[in-house]
């Protein structure tokens, strides 16, 4: 199993009823599912401008970052990180989704008619972004944005 099918299995595995999740996902016209964070991944949610700049930095140092979501209008970007990260995160201005929270997740490999979409879709391998590396990339991105805004 490769690509989108493996990614679907990986994502659906965290649902309370993975089979029902897949069934709903495939039939929902919006192509989204509500999945619990905190068991296979947490999500760090950055403001869009910082998120894009951070993804740019990560893309220069990693062959492949973990999955990344962006919401409608590019206002927020969610980076998938290891479970437990949200509980330990101290950064200001960054929202977290961890144990006890749910996130809207689009079906991988299919574009949805609006709303949340994948910028970096999951590959099904379970690859997540290292939070320490993400934090360093965020600092570099924030410094770069501050410099641009000063000009």
PDB file of C-alpha atoms in Angstrom:
ATOM      1  CA  UNK A   1       0.000   0.000   0.000  1.00  0.00           C
ATOM      2  CA  UNK A   2       1.412   3.379  -0.943  1.00  0.00           C
ATOM      3  CA  UNK A   3       0.487   7.013  -1.254  1.00  0.00           C
ATOM      4  CA  UNK A   4      -2.994   8.289  -0.480  1.00  0.00           C
ATOM      5  CA  UNK A   5      -4.410   4.880   0.502  1.00  0.00           C
ATOM      6  CA  UNK A   6      -1.678   4.329   3.099  1.00  0.00           C
ATOM      7  CA  UNK A   7      -2.159   7.907   4.333  1.00  0.00           C
ATOM      8  CA  UNK A   8      -5.903   7.307   4.702  1.00  0.00           C
ATOM      9  CA  UNK A   9      -5.238   4.171   6.756  1.00  0.00           C
ATOM     10  CA  UNK A  10      -2.717   6.001   8.948  1.00  0.00           C
ATOM     11  CA  UNK A  11      -5.024   8.962   9.586  1.00  0.00           C
ATOM     12  CA  UNK A  12      -8.185   6.868  10.101  1.00  0.00           C
ATOM     13  CA  UNK A  13      -6.382   4.598  12.567  1.00  0.00           C
ATOM     14  CA  UNK A  14      -6.837   7.230  15.308  1.00  0.00           C
ATOM     15  CA  UNK A  15     -10.606   7.515  14.843  1.00  0.00           C
ATOM     16  CA  UNK A  16     -12.828   5.867  17.455  1.00  0.00           C
ATOM     17  CA  UNK A  17     -14.243   3.734  14.601  1.00  0.00           C
ATOM     18  CA  UNK A  18     -11.713   3.711  11.723  1.00  0.00           C
ATOM     19  CA  UNK A  19     -14.057   1.884   9.333  1.00  0.00           C
ATOM     20  CA  UNK A  20     -16.877   4.372   9.937  1.00  0.00           C
ATOM     21  CA  UNK A  21     -14.375   7.202   9.518  1.00  0.00           C
ATOM     22  CA  UNK A  22     -13.229   5.900   6.126  1.00  0.00           C
ATOM     23  CA  UNK A  23     -16.855   5.326   5.043  1.00  0.00           C
ATOM     24  CA  UNK A  24     -17.875   8.873   6.029  1.00  0.00           C
ATOM     25  CA  UNK A  25     -14.723  10.374   4.554  1.00  0.00           C
ATOM     26  CA  UNK A  26     -15.315   8.789   1.169  1.00  0.00           C
ATOM     27  CA  UNK A  27     -18.964   9.915   1.059  1.00  0.00           C
ATOM     28  CA  UNK A  28     -18.765  13.338   2.682  1.00  0.00           C
ATOM     29  CA  UNK A  29     -19.002  15.957  -0.097  1.00  0.00           C
ATOM     30  CA  UNK A  30     -16.560  18.173   1.804  1.00  0.00           C
ATOM     31  CA  UNK A  31     -14.027  15.322   1.960  1.00  0.00           C
ATOM     32  CA  UNK A  32     -13.141  15.970   5.599  1.00  0.00           C
ATOM     33  CA  UNK A  33     -13.169  14.000   8.834  1.00  0.00           C
ATOM     34  CA  UNK A  34     -12.978  15.086  12.450  1.00  0.00           C
ATOM     35  CA  UNK A  35     -10.088  13.190  14.052  1.00  0.00           C
ATOM     36  CA  UNK A  36      -8.708  13.182  17.594  1.00  0.00           C
ATOM     37  CA  UNK A  37      -5.250  14.637  18.133  1.00  0.00           C
ATOM     38  CA  UNK A  38      -2.928  13.322  20.807  1.00  0.00           C
ATOM     39  CA  UNK A  39      -2.465   9.634  20.006  1.00  0.00           C
ATOM     40  CA  UNK A  40      -0.584   9.448  16.691  1.00  0.00           C
ATOM     41  CA  UNK A  41       0.213  13.141  16.412  1.00  0.00           C
ATOM     42  CA  UNK A  42      -0.327  16.599  17.872  1.00  0.00           C
ATOM     43  CA  UNK A  43      -0.716  19.715  15.746  1.00  0.00           C
ATOM     44  CA  UNK A  44       1.011  23.068  16.238  1.00  0.00           C
ATOM     45  CA  UNK A  45      -1.071  25.810  14.611  1.00  0.00           C
ATOM     46  CA  UNK A  46       0.802  28.877  13.391  1.00  0.00           C
ATOM     47  CA  UNK A  47      -0.529  32.116  11.924  1.00  0.00           C
ATOM     48  CA  UNK A  48      -0.460  31.833   8.133  1.00  0.00           C
ATOM     49  CA  UNK A  49       2.340  34.296   7.387  1.00  0.00           C
ATOM     50  CA  UNK A  50       4.653  32.726   9.970  1.00  0.00           C
ATOM     51  CA  UNK A  51       3.562  29.242   8.887  1.00  0.00           C
ATOM     52  CA  UNK A  52       4.491  29.757   5.235  1.00  0.00           C
ATOM     53  CA  UNK A  53       7.847  31.281   6.165  1.00  0.00           C
ATOM     54  CA  UNK A  54       8.496  28.392   8.594  1.00  0.00           C
ATOM     55  CA  UNK A  55       7.604  25.790   5.965  1.00  0.00           C
ATOM     56  CA  UNK A  56      10.012  27.535   3.579  1.00  0.00           C
ATOM     57  CA  UNK A  57      12.837  27.228   6.147  1.00  0.00           C
ATOM     58  CA  UNK A  58      11.973  23.577   6.892  1.00  0.00           C
ATOM     59  CA  UNK A  59      11.905  22.748   3.183  1.00  0.00           C
ATOM     60  CA  UNK A  60      15.486  23.988   2.858  1.00  0.00           C
ATOM     61  CA  UNK A  61      16.786  21.686   5.627  1.00  0.00           C
ATOM     62  CA  UNK A  62      14.553  18.600   5.309  1.00  0.00           C
ATOM     63  CA  UNK A  63      13.869  16.335   2.371  1.00  0.00           C
ATOM     64  CA  UNK A  64      10.307  15.976   3.621  1.00  0.00           C
ATOM     65  CA  UNK A  65       8.678  17.649   6.629  1.00  0.00           C
ATOM     66  CA  UNK A  66       5.760  15.930   8.327  1.00  0.00           C
ATOM     67  CA  UNK A  67       2.194  16.632   7.191  1.00  0.00           C
ATOM     68  CA  UNK A  68       1.087  20.259   7.065  1.00  0.00           C
ATOM     69  CA  UNK A  69      -2.494  21.545   6.832  1.00  0.00           C
ATOM     70  CA  UNK A  70      -3.640  25.018   5.881  1.00  0.00           C
ATOM     71  CA  UNK A  71      -7.112  26.435   6.430  1.00  0.00           C
ATOM     72  CA  UNK A  72      -9.352  28.291   4.010  1.00  0.00           C
ATOM     73  CA  UNK A  73      -7.854  31.710   3.353  1.00  0.00           C
ATOM     74  CA  UNK A  74      -4.402  30.597   4.536  1.00  0.00           C
ATOM     75  CA  UNK A  75      -4.985  32.244   7.939  1.00  0.00           C
ATOM     76  CA  UNK A  76      -3.603  29.284   9.921  1.00  0.00           C
ATOM     77  CA  UNK A  77      -1.225  26.418   9.215  1.00  0.00           C
ATOM     78  CA  UNK A  78      -1.006  23.178  11.211  1.00  0.00           C
ATOM     79  CA  UNK A  79       2.223  21.182  11.498  1.00  0.00           C
ATOM     80  CA  UNK A  80       1.876  17.538  12.583  1.00  0.00           C
ATOM     81  CA  UNK A  81       4.323  16.799  15.405  1.00  0.00           C
ATOM     82  CA  UNK A  82       4.812  13.870  17.821  1.00  0.00           C
ATOM     83  CA  UNK A  83       2.107  13.251  20.430  1.00  0.00           C
ATOM     84  CA  UNK A  84       2.767  15.039  23.710  1.00  0.00           C
ATOM     85  CA  UNK A  85       4.274  18.106  22.012  1.00  0.00           C
ATOM     86  CA  UNK A  86       1.147  20.235  22.581  1.00  0.00           C
ATOM     87  CA  UNK A  87       1.253  19.663  26.353  1.00  0.00           C
ATOM     88  CA  UNK A  88       4.879  20.852  26.533  1.00  0.00           C
ATOM     89  CA  UNK A  89       4.711  23.732  24.025  1.00  0.00           C
ATOM     90  CA  UNK A  90       5.477  27.138  25.511  1.00  0.00           C
ATOM     91  CA  UNK A  91       5.615  29.371  22.415  1.00  0.00           C
ATOM     92  CA  UNK A  92       3.380  32.438  22.398  1.00  0.00           C
ATOM     93  CA  UNK A  93       0.991  32.996  19.529  1.00  0.00           C
ATOM     94  CA  UNK A  94       0.994  29.300  18.632  1.00  0.00           C
ATOM     95  CA  UNK A  95      -2.160  27.271  19.184  1.00  0.00           C
ATOM     96  CA  UNK A  96      -1.935  23.569  19.888  1.00  0.00           C
ATOM     97  CA  UNK A  97      -4.103  20.499  19.343  1.00  0.00           C
ATOM     98  CA  UNK A  98      -3.176  17.576  21.547  1.00  0.00           C
ATOM     99  CA  UNK A  99      -4.856  14.982  23.745  1.00  0.00           C
ATOM    100  CA  UNK A 100      -8.543  15.768  24.222  1.00  0.00           C
ATOM    101  CA  UNK A 101      -8.850  17.902  21.071  1.00  0.00           C
ATOM    102  CA  UNK A 102     -10.114  17.162  17.576  1.00  0.00           C
ATOM    103  CA  UNK A 103      -9.039  18.533  14.203  1.00  0.00           C
ATOM    104  CA  UNK A 104     -10.680  18.717  10.788  1.00  0.00           C
ATOM    105  CA  UNK A 105      -8.610  16.632   8.384  1.00  0.00           C
ATOM    106  CA  UNK A 106      -9.130  16.524   4.614  1.00  0.00           C
ATOM    107  CA  UNK A 107      -8.991  13.266   2.712  1.00  0.00           C
ATOM    108  CA  UNK A 108      -5.401  12.837   1.440  1.00  0.00           C
ATOM    109  CA  UNK A 109      -4.890  12.856  -2.296  1.00  0.00           C
ATOM    110  CA  UNK A 110      -8.165  14.595  -3.056  1.00  0.00           C
ATOM    111  CA  UNK A 111      -8.830  18.311  -3.204  1.00  0.00           C
ATOM    112  CA  UNK A 112     -11.748  19.482  -1.116  1.00  0.00           C
ATOM    113  CA  UNK A 113     -14.120  22.229  -2.271  1.00  0.00           C
ATOM    114  CA  UNK A 114     -12.778  24.717   0.258  1.00  0.00           C
ATOM    115  CA  UNK A 115     -11.830  24.726   3.872  1.00  0.00           C
ATOM    116  CA  UNK A 116      -8.802  22.802   5.057  1.00  0.00           C
ATOM    117  CA  UNK A 117      -6.280  21.399   2.570  1.00  0.00           C
ATOM    118  CA  UNK A 118      -2.908  19.650   2.669  1.00  0.00           C
ATOM    119  CA  UNK A 119       0.211  21.652   1.836  1.00  0.00           C
ATOM    120  CA  UNK A 120       2.329  18.611   2.706  1.00  0.00           C
ATOM    121  CA  UNK A 121       0.104  15.529   2.622  1.00  0.00           C
ATOM    122  CA  UNK A 122       0.866  12.558   4.847  1.00  0.00           C
ATOM    123  CA  UNK A 123       2.575   9.662   3.083  1.00  0.00           C
ATOM    124  CA  UNK A 124       1.253   7.031   5.478  1.00  0.00           C
ATOM    125  CA  UNK A 125       4.673   6.323   6.992  1.00  0.00           C
ATOM    126  CA  UNK A 126       3.904   8.204  10.203  1.00  0.00           C
ATOM    127  CA  UNK A 127       6.558  10.847   9.459  1.00  0.00           C
ATOM    128  CA  UNK A 128       6.120  13.871  11.744  1.00  0.00           C
ATOM    129  CA  UNK A 129       8.034  17.125  12.046  1.00  0.00           C
ATOM    130  CA  UNK A 130      10.564  17.231  14.878  1.00  0.00           C
ATOM    131  CA  UNK A 131       9.313  19.957  17.263  1.00  0.00           C
ATOM    132  CA  UNK A 132      12.825  21.202  18.100  1.00  0.00           C
ATOM    133  CA  UNK A 133      13.582  21.638  14.403  1.00  0.00           C
ATOM    134  CA  UNK A 134      10.183  23.269  13.885  1.00  0.00           C
ATOM    135  CA  UNK A 135      10.907  25.723  16.702  1.00  0.00           C
ATOM    136  CA  UNK A 136      14.287  26.652  15.195  1.00  0.00           C
ATOM    137  CA  UNK A 137      12.657  27.114  11.781  1.00  0.00           C
ATOM    138  CA  UNK A 138       9.979  29.318  13.373  1.00  0.00           C
ATOM    139  CA  UNK A 139      12.646  31.532  14.984  1.00  0.00           C
ATOM    140  CA  UNK A 140      14.478  31.908  11.681  1.00  0.00           C
ATOM    141  CA  UNK A 141      11.216  32.600   9.853  1.00  0.00           C
ATOM    142  CA  UNK A 142      10.107  35.183  12.448  1.00  0.00           C
ATOM    143  CA  UNK A 143      13.470  36.964  12.237  1.00  0.00           C
ATOM    144  CA  UNK A 144      13.244  37.020   8.459  1.00  0.00           C
ATOM    145  CA  UNK A 145       9.684  38.398   8.566  1.00  0.00           C
ATOM    146  CA  UNK A 146      10.716  41.074  11.091  1.00  0.00           C
ATOM    147  CA  UNK A 147      13.575  42.145   8.817  1.00  0.00           C
ATOM    148  CA  UNK A 148      11.241  42.309   5.793  1.00  0.00           C
ATOM    149  CA  UNK A 149       8.701  44.385   7.725  1.00  0.00           C
ATOM    150  CA  UNK A 150      11.402  46.827   8.881  1.00  0.00           C
ATOM    151  CA  UNK A 151      12.387  47.618   5.290  1.00  0.00           C
TER     152      UNK A 151
END
